[in-house]
């Protein structure tokens, strides 16, 4: 059995979940669900990043102990992922004993192979970014992201010999063994290597809230260094060799583009030093604006995923977020048009087709599936080919467009064939038409499953296909899955229309 291991970044607990976190995590869930459909053994990892100066400062500001603060805020992420039907196999917390054990093992390995050395560090440190920044990165003396003046930090640190591994990483990227996607991100990473990069600090003396360096009394691990290690500790590195060996290397690390450097350079370099295989794909999706404006608290346009789920339901939120613009690119989320799109794509689209077809089968055939017909067989097989290709390319927006294509194809067939006339004039043709429409609805339910799992399950229920998950992917995508003579149910509205 093939395996598929997918990760999201782990999210800082110094703030509550927002729409950006949801976008990445829903996308990962779509890919995980598709690979499960294919019969692969999937491990989907997400979690929370709970150490560092920023978290400690936020806890102090809230009047709480760091661990209590982390427990409370990590739970918020787990709750919203439950509401959004995120099917992660494990939720890793960097304050867990499992993670700490793996980090200590990994750092000890780096020290043993001579990839780590002690040195003095002096630089400008932005607490908001949890990283050192250079003078040339400042705008009017301030961090461009957090609009704050960085502090000058001088301390003894341990450093990782990044420069020793950059030539090998460039070679692996160029020969395709380490895929950086989209293509423009690959070029960006190769550009960073070409301009030269310094060794980086892996420890902090001035920060107390973190995992102790195993070979130092007074240093903790730099938060970014130990956060990256969640991708191996979350599947058992340092605690469960069997699971780790089964799933590593990752098939894809998925993240937003602002953290590509850490994932495409720092992380592969550390893995090379530790003698571990590299991930197959590092995919960095773009940033998005909300109705043309950058998300900010001052503009009041930071969207709470909980509020969206309350308004539209989890499946619709998943669909609406992922259908806005090409996955991997920057784009604009037209939140102001969500109700319009919900009504046009979902209420009038998938919902209406399902209701219309099953209602006609009830009216004209007493809800009994007619004799099989294969008129749509080749057409739908071609659509499935496009669907699988889009999933393999991680182009989730294309997947949604292909779902719309099947929906439109079936809608057009209804208008051309006019079953309400055939019921009076040609019962044999009516049976053929309604079988092709019923099978189209079944295929639609299967295609929407990774994106909208609840609605998919409802449609399969209406088709009396409760055991559909016991079938192989080939059985599911082959035409003719609905058996003649079986009964189907009358559906309830899948997507009740919303008023503006």
Short mmCIF file of C-alpha atoms in Angstrom, two decimals:
data_model
loop_
_atom_site.label_atom_id
_atom_site.label_comp_id
_atom_site.label_asym_id
_atom_site.label_seq_id
_atom_site.Cartn_x
_atom_site.Cartn_y
_atom_site.Cartn_z
CA UNK A 1 0.00 0.00 0.00
CA UNK A 2 1.32 3.44 -0.93
CA UNK A 3 1.68 6.01 1.84
CA UNK A 4 0.99 9.74 1.77
CA UNK A 5 2.30 12.03 4.51
CA UNK A 6 1.15 15.66 4.42
CA UNK A 7 1.79 18.49 6.88
CA UNK A 8 0.65 22.02 7.54
CA UNK A 9 2.86 24.43 9.43
CA UNK A 10 2.21 24.45 13.14
CA UNK A 11 0.46 27.63 14.20
CA UNK A 12 1.56 30.11 16.86
CA UNK A 13 -0.66 30.10 19.94
CA UNK A 14 -0.14 33.79 20.68
CA UNK A 15 -3.32 34.55 18.73
CA UNK A 16 -6.59 32.82 17.88
CA UNK A 17 -7.16 30.98 14.58
CA UNK A 18 -7.91 33.17 11.56
CA UNK A 19 -8.93 32.62 7.96
CA UNK A 20 -5.31 32.26 6.79
CA UNK A 21 -4.77 29.29 9.11
CA UNK A 22 -8.05 27.81 7.88
CA UNK A 23 -7.10 28.22 4.21
CA UNK A 24 -3.86 26.22 4.55
CA UNK A 25 -5.40 23.54 6.76
CA UNK A 26 -8.49 23.00 4.60
CA UNK A 27 -6.27 22.67 1.52
CA UNK A 28 -4.17 20.03 3.27
CA UNK A 29 -7.33 18.21 4.33
CA UNK A 30 -8.60 18.10 0.74
CA UNK A 31 -5.36 16.44 -0.38
CA UNK A 32 -5.36 14.02 2.56
CA UNK A 33 -8.96 12.96 1.88
CA UNK A 34 -8.25 12.43 -1.82
CA UNK A 35 -5.29 10.17 -1.10
CA UNK A 36 -7.38 8.17 1.36
CA UNK A 37 -9.97 7.74 -1.40
CA UNK A 38 -7.17 6.36 -3.57
CA UNK A 39 -6.61 3.65 -0.96
CA UNK A 40 -3.31 5.04 0.29
CA UNK A 41 -2.24 4.98 3.92
CA UNK A 42 -2.38 8.65 4.88
CA UNK A 43 -0.87 10.56 7.78
CA UNK A 44 -2.00 14.18 8.04
CA UNK A 45 -0.23 16.29 10.66
CA UNK A 46 -1.06 19.73 11.99
CA UNK A 47 -0.61 21.35 15.39
CA UNK A 48 0.51 24.34 17.42
CA UNK A 49 3.85 26.08 17.95
CA UNK A 50 4.01 26.96 21.64
CA UNK A 51 7.51 28.15 22.58
CA UNK A 52 9.55 31.32 22.19
CA UNK A 53 9.72 34.90 23.39
CA UNK A 54 6.55 35.97 21.62
CA UNK A 55 4.41 33.31 23.32
CA UNK A 56 5.98 34.02 26.72
CA UNK A 57 5.28 37.75 26.30
CA UNK A 58 1.67 37.11 25.24
CA UNK A 59 1.14 34.83 28.26
CA UNK A 60 2.55 37.45 30.62
CA UNK A 61 0.35 40.12 29.07
CA UNK A 62 -2.68 37.85 29.62
CA UNK A 63 -1.65 37.28 33.24
CA UNK A 64 -1.19 33.54 32.74
CA UNK A 65 1.56 30.97 33.05
CA UNK A 66 3.00 30.09 29.61
CA UNK A 67 1.78 26.47 29.73
CA UNK A 68 -1.75 27.47 30.79
CA UNK A 69 -1.81 30.08 28.03
CA UNK A 70 -0.68 27.48 25.47
CA UNK A 71 -3.22 24.90 26.65
CA UNK A 72 -6.05 27.39 26.29
CA UNK A 73 -5.08 28.70 22.87
CA UNK A 74 -4.06 25.35 21.38
CA UNK A 75 -7.55 24.09 22.24
CA UNK A 76 -9.03 26.89 20.10
CA UNK A 77 -7.24 25.53 17.04
CA UNK A 78 -8.38 21.99 17.75
CA UNK A 79 -11.99 23.16 18.16
CA UNK A 80 -12.14 25.07 14.88
CA UNK A 81 -10.49 22.18 13.01
CA UNK A 82 -13.23 19.93 14.37
CA UNK A 83 -15.88 22.38 13.17
CA UNK A 84 -14.27 22.51 9.71
CA UNK A 85 -14.10 18.69 9.46
CA UNK A 86 -10.31 18.61 9.36
CA UNK A 87 -9.30 14.94 9.32
CA UNK A 88 -5.78 15.23 10.78
CA UNK A 89 -4.34 11.98 12.12
CA UNK A 90 -2.40 13.74 14.87
CA UNK A 91 -2.31 17.20 16.43
CA UNK A 92 1.26 17.90 17.54
CA UNK A 93 1.97 20.35 20.35
CA UNK A 94 5.54 21.53 20.78
CA UNK A 95 5.13 21.51 24.57
CA UNK A 96 4.42 17.76 24.49
CA UNK A 97 6.88 15.19 25.85
CA UNK A 98 6.75 13.44 22.46
CA UNK A 99 8.07 16.55 20.70
CA UNK A 100 10.70 17.33 23.33
CA UNK A 101 12.15 13.81 23.14
CA UNK A 102 12.47 14.03 19.36
CA UNK A 103 14.05 17.49 19.44
CA UNK A 104 16.67 16.40 21.96
CA UNK A 105 17.53 13.34 19.84
CA UNK A 106 17.76 15.40 16.64
CA UNK A 107 19.94 18.16 18.13
CA UNK A 108 22.24 15.61 19.73
CA UNK A 109 22.66 14.01 16.30
CA UNK A 110 23.54 17.37 14.73
CA UNK A 111 26.17 17.95 17.43
CA UNK A 112 27.61 14.45 17.02
CA UNK A 113 28.19 14.88 13.28
CA UNK A 114 29.87 18.26 13.75
CA UNK A 115 27.10 20.32 12.14
CA UNK A 116 26.77 22.55 15.22
CA UNK A 117 29.34 24.87 16.80
CA UNK A 118 29.36 27.51 19.55
CA UNK A 119 29.89 31.16 18.75
CA UNK A 120 29.03 34.74 19.66
CA UNK A 121 26.04 36.39 18.12
CA UNK A 122 25.19 40.05 17.88
CA UNK A 123 22.27 41.21 15.81
CA UNK A 124 18.89 42.88 15.51
CA UNK A 125 16.13 40.66 16.83
CA UNK A 126 12.40 41.16 16.17
CA UNK A 127 10.33 39.47 18.85
CA UNK A 128 7.25 39.58 16.61
CA UNK A 129 9.03 37.63 13.85
CA UNK A 130 10.93 35.45 16.34
CA UNK A 131 14.04 35.97 14.21
CA UNK A 132 17.09 38.13 13.63
CA UNK A 133 16.79 40.64 10.81
CA UNK A 134 19.35 42.73 8.96
CA UNK A 135 19.66 46.51 8.69
CA UNK A 136 18.69 46.37 5.00
CA UNK A 137 15.40 44.64 5.87
CA UNK A 138 14.30 47.53 8.12
CA UNK A 139 12.00 50.29 6.89
CA UNK A 140 12.74 53.58 8.64
CA UNK A 141 14.47 51.58 11.37
CA UNK A 142 11.42 49.37 11.98
CA UNK A 143 10.55 45.77 11.19
CA UNK A 144 8.42 46.00 8.00
CA UNK A 145 5.94 43.40 9.27
CA UNK A 146 5.48 44.45 12.89
CA UNK A 147 6.31 48.19 12.69
CA UNK A 148 8.51 47.90 15.77
CA UNK A 149 12.15 48.72 16.36
CA UNK A 150 14.14 45.50 16.81
CA UNK A 151 16.27 45.02 19.89
CA UNK A 152 20.04 44.62 19.75
CA UNK A 153 20.85 41.17 21.06
CA UNK A 154 24.31 39.95 22.04
CA UNK A 155 24.78 36.49 23.44
CA UNK A 156 26.53 33.17 23.09
CA UNK A 157 24.67 30.81 20.76
CA UNK A 158 25.04 27.49 19.03
CA UNK A 159 25.12 27.74 15.24
CA UNK A 160 24.24 25.33 12.45
CA UNK A 161 26.69 25.08 9.52
CA UNK A 162 24.16 25.96 6.83
CA UNK A 163 26.88 26.92 4.36
CA UNK A 164 28.18 23.33 4.29
CA UNK A 165 24.88 22.03 2.88
CA UNK A 166 23.72 24.71 0.45
CA UNK A 167 25.54 23.29 -2.63
CA UNK A 168 23.88 19.90 -2.09
CA UNK A 169 20.46 21.48 -1.60
CA UNK A 170 20.87 23.45 -4.85
CA UNK A 171 21.77 20.21 -6.64
CA UNK A 172 18.71 18.40 -5.23
CA UNK A 173 16.39 21.25 -6.20
CA UNK A 174 17.81 21.46 -9.72
CA UNK A 175 17.57 17.73 -10.36
CA UNK A 176 14.00 17.57 -9.01
CA UNK A 177 14.65 15.36 -5.99
CA UNK A 178 13.53 18.25 -3.78
CA UNK A 179 10.59 19.93 -5.50
CA UNK A 180 9.85 23.53 -4.54
CA UNK A 181 6.45 24.62 -5.82
CA UNK A 182 5.12 26.76 -7.41
CA UNK A 183 7.97 27.26 -9.91
CA UNK A 184 8.53 30.91 -8.96
CA UNK A 185 9.25 29.81 -5.38
CA UNK A 186 11.87 27.37 -6.65
CA UNK A 187 13.60 30.25 -8.43
CA UNK A 188 13.36 32.39 -5.30
CA UNK A 189 15.02 29.69 -3.17
CA UNK A 190 17.79 29.11 -5.72
CA UNK A 191 18.33 32.89 -5.75
CA UNK A 192 18.84 32.89 -1.97
CA UNK A 193 21.43 30.12 -2.29
CA UNK A 194 23.23 31.98 -5.09
CA UNK A 195 23.54 35.20 -3.09
CA UNK A 196 24.98 33.26 -0.15
CA UNK A 197 23.54 32.62 3.29
CA UNK A 198 25.13 32.74 6.72
CA UNK A 199 25.13 29.92 9.24
CA UNK A 200 22.17 30.37 11.56
CA UNK A 201 21.76 30.33 15.31
CA UNK A 202 19.87 27.34 16.72
CA UNK A 203 19.71 28.47 20.35
CA UNK A 204 18.80 31.39 22.59
CA UNK A 205 20.34 32.34 25.91
CA UNK A 206 17.95 35.21 26.67
CA UNK A 207 14.75 33.20 26.12
CA UNK A 208 13.57 30.90 28.91
CA UNK A 209 10.33 29.45 27.46
CA UNK A 210 11.55 26.69 25.19
CA UNK A 211 13.18 23.26 24.93
CA UNK A 212 16.61 23.12 26.53
CA UNK A 213 19.56 22.42 24.25
CA UNK A 214 20.66 18.91 25.35
CA UNK A 215 24.35 19.91 25.37
CA UNK A 216 23.98 23.24 27.19
CA UNK A 217 22.92 24.27 30.69
CA UNK A 218 21.68 27.77 29.85
CA UNK A 219 20.44 27.69 26.24
CA UNK A 220 17.03 26.84 24.81
CA UNK A 221 16.35 25.82 21.22
CA UNK A 222 15.52 28.64 18.83
CA UNK A 223 11.76 28.38 18.30
CA UNK A 224 11.98 28.06 14.52
CA UNK A 225 14.52 25.26 14.73
CA UNK A 226 12.44 23.10 17.06
CA UNK A 227 9.19 23.99 15.29
CA UNK A 228 10.48 22.53 12.02
CA UNK A 229 11.25 19.29 13.81
CA UNK A 230 7.54 18.73 14.48
CA UNK A 231 7.38 17.15 11.03
CA UNK A 232 9.44 14.21 12.30
CA UNK A 233 8.54 14.22 16.01
CA UNK A 234 4.82 14.23 15.08
CA UNK A 235 5.20 10.83 13.40
CA UNK A 236 7.37 9.29 16.09
CA UNK A 237 10.99 10.41 15.69
CA UNK A 238 12.47 9.82 19.13
CA UNK A 239 9.39 7.96 20.40
CA UNK A 240 7.92 5.56 17.79
CA UNK A 241 10.40 4.28 15.21
CA UNK A 242 7.84 2.06 13.47
CA UNK A 243 5.49 4.92 12.58
CA UNK A 244 8.36 7.24 11.74
CA UNK A 245 9.96 4.75 9.36
CA UNK A 246 6.60 4.05 7.72
CA UNK A 247 5.74 7.67 6.87
CA UNK A 248 8.99 9.64 6.58
CA UNK A 249 9.89 11.36 4.28
CA UNK A 250 6.93 13.69 3.93
CA UNK A 251 5.26 13.72 0.54
CA UNK A 252 4.41 17.39 0.92
CA UNK A 253 5.02 20.21 3.39
CA UNK A 254 2.27 22.80 2.76
CA UNK A 255 2.59 26.40 4.00
CA UNK A 256 2.21 30.08 3.13
CA UNK A 257 5.01 31.71 1.16
CA UNK A 258 6.40 33.82 4.02
CA UNK A 259 8.09 30.78 5.61
CA UNK A 260 9.51 29.19 2.46
CA UNK A 261 13.14 29.91 3.45
CA UNK A 262 12.86 27.89 6.65
CA UNK A 263 11.22 24.94 4.88
CA UNK A 264 13.20 24.89 1.64
CA UNK A 265 16.67 25.68 3.03
CA UNK A 266 17.07 25.45 6.83
CA UNK A 267 15.01 22.27 7.22
CA UNK A 268 16.54 20.29 4.31
CA UNK A 269 20.03 21.30 5.46
CA UNK A 270 19.41 20.00 8.98
CA UNK A 271 17.93 16.78 7.59
CA UNK A 272 20.99 16.24 5.38
CA UNK A 273 23.24 16.74 8.40
CA UNK A 274 21.22 14.25 10.45
CA UNK A 275 21.31 11.69 7.63
CA UNK A 276 17.54 11.71 7.11
CA UNK A 277 15.72 11.75 3.73
CA UNK A 278 14.32 15.05 2.50
CA UNK A 279 10.62 15.79 1.90
CA UNK A 280 9.46 15.27 -1.68
CA UNK A 281 7.63 18.59 -2.13
CA UNK A 282 7.69 21.94 -0.37
CA UNK A 283 4.62 23.86 -1.56
CA UNK A 284 4.23 27.54 -0.63
CA UNK A 285 0.83 29.04 -1.40
CA UNK A 286 0.28 32.76 -1.76
CA UNK A 287 -1.15 35.52 0.41
CA UNK A 288 -4.63 36.89 -0.01
CA UNK A 289 -6.47 40.11 0.57
CA UNK A 290 -10.08 40.42 1.73
CA UNK A 291 -12.26 42.30 -0.76
CA UNK A 292 -9.13 44.00 -2.09
CA UNK A 293 -7.78 45.05 1.32
CA UNK A 294 -4.92 43.55 3.32
CA UNK A 295 -6.22 41.78 6.44
CA UNK A 296 -5.73 43.91 9.53
CA UNK A 297 -7.41 44.40 12.89
CA UNK A 298 -7.54 48.17 12.35
CA UNK A 299 -9.61 47.71 9.17
CA UNK A 300 -11.82 45.21 10.98
CA UNK A 301 -11.61 42.69 8.13
CA UNK A 302 -9.86 39.82 9.92
CA UNK A 303 -12.34 37.00 9.38
CA UNK A 304 -13.00 34.54 12.18
CA UNK A 305 -13.53 31.02 10.74
CA UNK A 306 -16.01 30.27 13.55
CA UNK A 307 -18.23 33.12 12.37
CA UNK A 308 -18.07 31.85 8.78
CA UNK A 309 -19.07 28.33 9.84
CA UNK A 310 -21.99 29.77 11.82
CA UNK A 311 -23.20 31.59 8.71
CA UNK A 312 -22.53 29.11 5.90
CA UNK A 313 -21.78 25.70 7.43
CA UNK A 314 -18.42 23.93 7.31
CA UNK A 315 -18.68 22.45 3.80
CA UNK A 316 -19.62 25.75 2.20
CA UNK A 317 -16.77 27.55 4.00
CA UNK A 318 -14.30 24.97 2.69
CA UNK A 319 -15.63 25.39 -0.85
CA UNK A 320 -15.82 29.19 -0.77
CA UNK A 321 -12.30 29.69 0.56
CA UNK A 322 -10.61 27.32 -1.88
CA UNK A 323 -12.48 28.49 -4.99
CA UNK A 324 -11.42 32.12 -4.93
CA UNK A 325 -8.17 32.09 -6.96
CA UNK A 326 -5.45 29.71 -8.25
CA UNK A 327 -3.93 27.69 -5.42
CA UNK A 328 -0.32 28.76 -4.97
CA UNK A 329 -0.83 32.31 -6.25
CA UNK A 330 -1.65 35.52 -4.42
CA UNK A 331 -5.29 36.49 -4.73
CA UNK A 332 -8.32 38.18 -3.29
CA UNK A 333 -11.00 36.52 -1.18
CA UNK A 334 -14.24 38.22 -2.14
CA UNK A 335 -15.96 37.72 1.20
CA UNK A 336 -18.58 40.29 0.23
CA UNK A 337 -19.71 37.93 -2.54
CA UNK A 338 -19.84 34.76 -0.42
CA UNK A 339 -23.65 34.73 -0.23
CA UNK A 340 -23.97 35.24 -4.00
CA UNK A 341 -21.45 32.48 -4.73
CA UNK A 342 -23.02 30.16 -2.15
CA UNK A 343 -26.41 30.53 -3.83
CA UNK A 344 -25.11 30.20 -7.40
CA UNK A 345 -22.55 27.40 -6.99
CA UNK A 346 -24.02 25.40 -4.12
CA UNK A 347 -27.74 26.06 -3.65
CA UNK A 348 -28.47 26.43 -7.40
CA UNK A 349 -25.65 24.10 -8.46
CA UNK A 350 -24.84 20.88 -6.61
CA UNK A 351 -27.84 21.18 -4.28
CA UNK A 352 -30.35 21.86 -7.02
CA UNK A 353 -29.07 19.11 -9.36
CA UNK A 354 -29.18 16.49 -6.61
CA UNK A 355 -32.68 17.47 -5.52
CA UNK A 356 -33.96 17.73 -9.09
CA UNK A 357 -32.66 14.33 -10.21
CA UNK A 358 -33.83 12.42 -7.13
CA UNK A 359 -37.22 14.14 -7.23
CA UNK A 360 -37.71 13.10 -10.87
CA UNK A 361 -36.71 9.52 -10.06
CA UNK A 362 -39.28 9.56 -7.24
CA UNK A 363 -41.99 11.05 -9.46
CA UNK A 364 -41.48 8.96 -12.59
CA UNK A 365 -39.87 5.72 -11.31
CA UNK A 366 -41.12 5.39 -7.71
CA UNK A 367 -37.54 6.08 -6.49
CA UNK A 368 -36.23 2.90 -8.15
CA UNK A 369 -32.93 2.95 -10.09
CA UNK A 370 -33.67 2.01 -13.73
CA UNK A 371 -31.71 -0.32 -16.01
CA UNK A 372 -28.06 0.70 -16.36
CA UNK A 373 -27.07 2.90 -19.28
CA UNK A 374 -23.56 3.94 -20.28
CA UNK A 375 -24.11 7.06 -22.38
CA UNK A 376 -22.02 9.23 -20.02
CA UNK A 377 -19.34 6.63 -19.33
CA UNK A 378 -16.57 8.02 -21.58
CA UNK A 379 -17.36 11.66 -20.81
CA UNK A 380 -17.19 11.15 -17.05
CA UNK A 381 -14.03 9.02 -17.34
CA UNK A 382 -12.40 11.99 -19.08
CA UNK A 383 -13.54 14.34 -16.32
CA UNK A 384 -12.07 11.98 -13.72
CA UNK A 385 -8.74 12.03 -15.56
CA UNK A 386 -8.70 15.84 -15.32
CA UNK A 387 -9.70 15.67 -11.65
CA UNK A 388 -6.90 13.28 -10.68
CA UNK A 389 -4.36 15.30 -12.65
CA UNK A 390 -5.39 18.49 -10.83
CA UNK A 391 -5.03 16.77 -7.45
CA UNK A 392 -1.56 15.48 -8.37
CA UNK A 393 -0.56 19.05 -9.28
CA UNK A 394 -2.04 20.35 -5.98
CA UNK A 395 -4.30 22.66 -8.02
CA UNK A 396 -7.32 22.59 -5.76
CA UNK A 397 -9.04 25.47 -7.54
CA UNK A 398 -8.89 23.37 -10.73
CA UNK A 399 -10.48 20.49 -8.82
CA UNK A 400 -13.39 22.77 -7.91
CA UNK A 401 -13.70 23.94 -11.51
CA UNK A 402 -13.86 20.29 -12.66
CA UNK A 403 -16.63 19.62 -10.11
CA UNK A 404 -18.52 22.57 -11.58
CA UNK A 405 -17.91 21.13 -15.06
CA UNK A 406 -19.59 17.82 -14.18
CA UNK A 407 -22.46 19.69 -12.52
CA UNK A 408 -22.97 21.88 -15.61
CA UNK A 409 -22.72 18.88 -17.93
CA UNK A 410 -25.52 17.10 -16.05
CA UNK A 411 -27.64 20.28 -15.84
CA UNK A 412 -27.33 20.77 -19.59
CA UNK A 413 -28.35 17.15 -20.18
CA UNK A 414 -31.55 17.69 -18.17
CA UNK A 415 -32.46 20.72 -20.28
CA UNK A 416 -31.71 18.93 -23.56
CA UNK A 417 -33.50 15.67 -22.72
CA UNK A 418 -36.51 17.16 -20.87
CA UNK A 419 -37.41 14.12 -18.71
CA UNK A 420 -40.84 15.62 -17.96
CA UNK A 421 -41.70 15.25 -21.65
CA UNK A 422 -40.09 11.82 -21.97
CA UNK A 423 -42.33 10.63 -19.12
CA UNK A 424 -45.28 11.15 -21.50
CA UNK A 425 -43.66 10.12 -24.79
CA UNK A 426 -40.74 7.67 -24.38
CA UNK A 427 -40.39 5.63 -21.18
CA UNK A 428 -37.32 3.72 -22.44
CA UNK A 429 -35.45 6.95 -23.13
CA UNK A 430 -36.62 8.33 -19.78
CA UNK A 431 -35.06 5.33 -18.02
CA UNK A 432 -31.76 5.87 -19.84
CA UNK A 433 -31.72 9.59 -19.08
CA UNK A 434 -32.51 9.17 -15.40
CA UNK A 435 -29.90 6.42 -14.95
CA UNK A 436 -27.23 8.66 -16.47
CA UNK A 437 -28.32 11.52 -14.23
CA UNK A 438 -28.36 9.35 -11.10
CA UNK A 439 -24.88 8.04 -11.86
CA UNK A 440 -23.71 11.61 -12.51
CA UNK A 441 -24.96 12.59 -9.05
CA UNK A 442 -23.06 9.63 -7.56
CA UNK A 443 -19.86 10.71 -9.31
CA UNK A 444 -20.46 14.28 -8.20
CA UNK A 445 -20.78 13.07 -4.59
CA UNK A 446 -17.46 11.28 -4.94
CA UNK A 447 -15.69 14.26 -6.49
CA UNK A 448 -16.92 16.69 -3.84
CA UNK A 449 -15.95 14.40 -0.95
CA UNK A 450 -12.42 15.80 -0.39
CA UNK A 451 -13.75 19.38 -0.50
CA UNK A 452 -17.18 18.98 1.12
CA UNK A 453 -17.26 15.70 3.06
CA UNK A 454 -20.56 16.26 4.91
CA UNK A 455 -22.54 16.99 1.76
CA UNK A 456 -20.89 14.07 -0.01
CA UNK A 457 -21.96 11.68 2.76
CA UNK A 458 -25.53 13.04 2.59
CA UNK A 459 -25.73 12.45 -1.17
CA UNK A 460 -24.37 8.91 -0.81
CA UNK A 461 -27.02 8.39 1.88
CA UNK A 462 -29.79 9.55 -0.46
CA UNK A 463 -28.45 7.10 -3.06
CA UNK A 464 -28.47 4.28 -0.47
CA UNK A 465 -24.72 3.85 -0.86
CA UNK A 466 -23.84 3.77 2.85
CA UNK A 467 -21.06 1.24 2.20
CA UNK A 468 -19.34 3.32 -0.49
CA UNK A 469 -16.13 3.72 1.54
CA UNK A 470 -15.64 -0.05 1.54
CA UNK A 471 -15.11 0.00 -2.23
CA UNK A 472 -11.84 0.52 -4.06
CA UNK A 473 -11.19 3.79 -5.86
CA UNK A 474 -11.42 1.99 -9.21
CA UNK A 475 -14.82 0.54 -8.29
CA UNK A 476 -16.02 4.00 -7.26
CA UNK A 477 -14.90 5.83 -10.41
CA UNK A 478 -16.06 3.14 -12.83
CA UNK A 479 -19.38 3.98 -14.45
CA UNK A 480 -22.37 1.92 -13.34
CA UNK A 481 -21.97 1.86 -9.57
CA UNK A 482 -25.70 2.23 -8.95
CA UNK A 483 -27.46 -1.11 -9.28
CA UNK A 484 -30.73 -1.41 -11.20
CA UNK A 485 -33.72 -2.02 -8.97
CA UNK A 486 -32.28 -0.46 -5.82
CA UNK A 487 -34.22 2.27 -4.06
CA UNK A 488 -33.07 5.88 -3.62
CA UNK A 489 -34.33 8.45 -1.13
CA UNK A 490 -35.90 11.86 -1.53
CA UNK A 491 -33.33 14.45 -0.38
CA UNK A 492 -33.61 17.35 2.00
CA UNK A 493 -32.14 20.63 0.68
CA UNK A 494 -28.33 20.31 0.78
CA UNK A 495 -27.73 24.06 0.64
CA UNK A 496 -30.76 26.12 1.67
CA UNK A 497 -30.69 29.45 -0.16
CA UNK A 498 -29.40 32.40 1.81
CA UNK A 499 -30.66 35.97 1.71
CA UNK A 500 -28.10 38.73 1.33
#
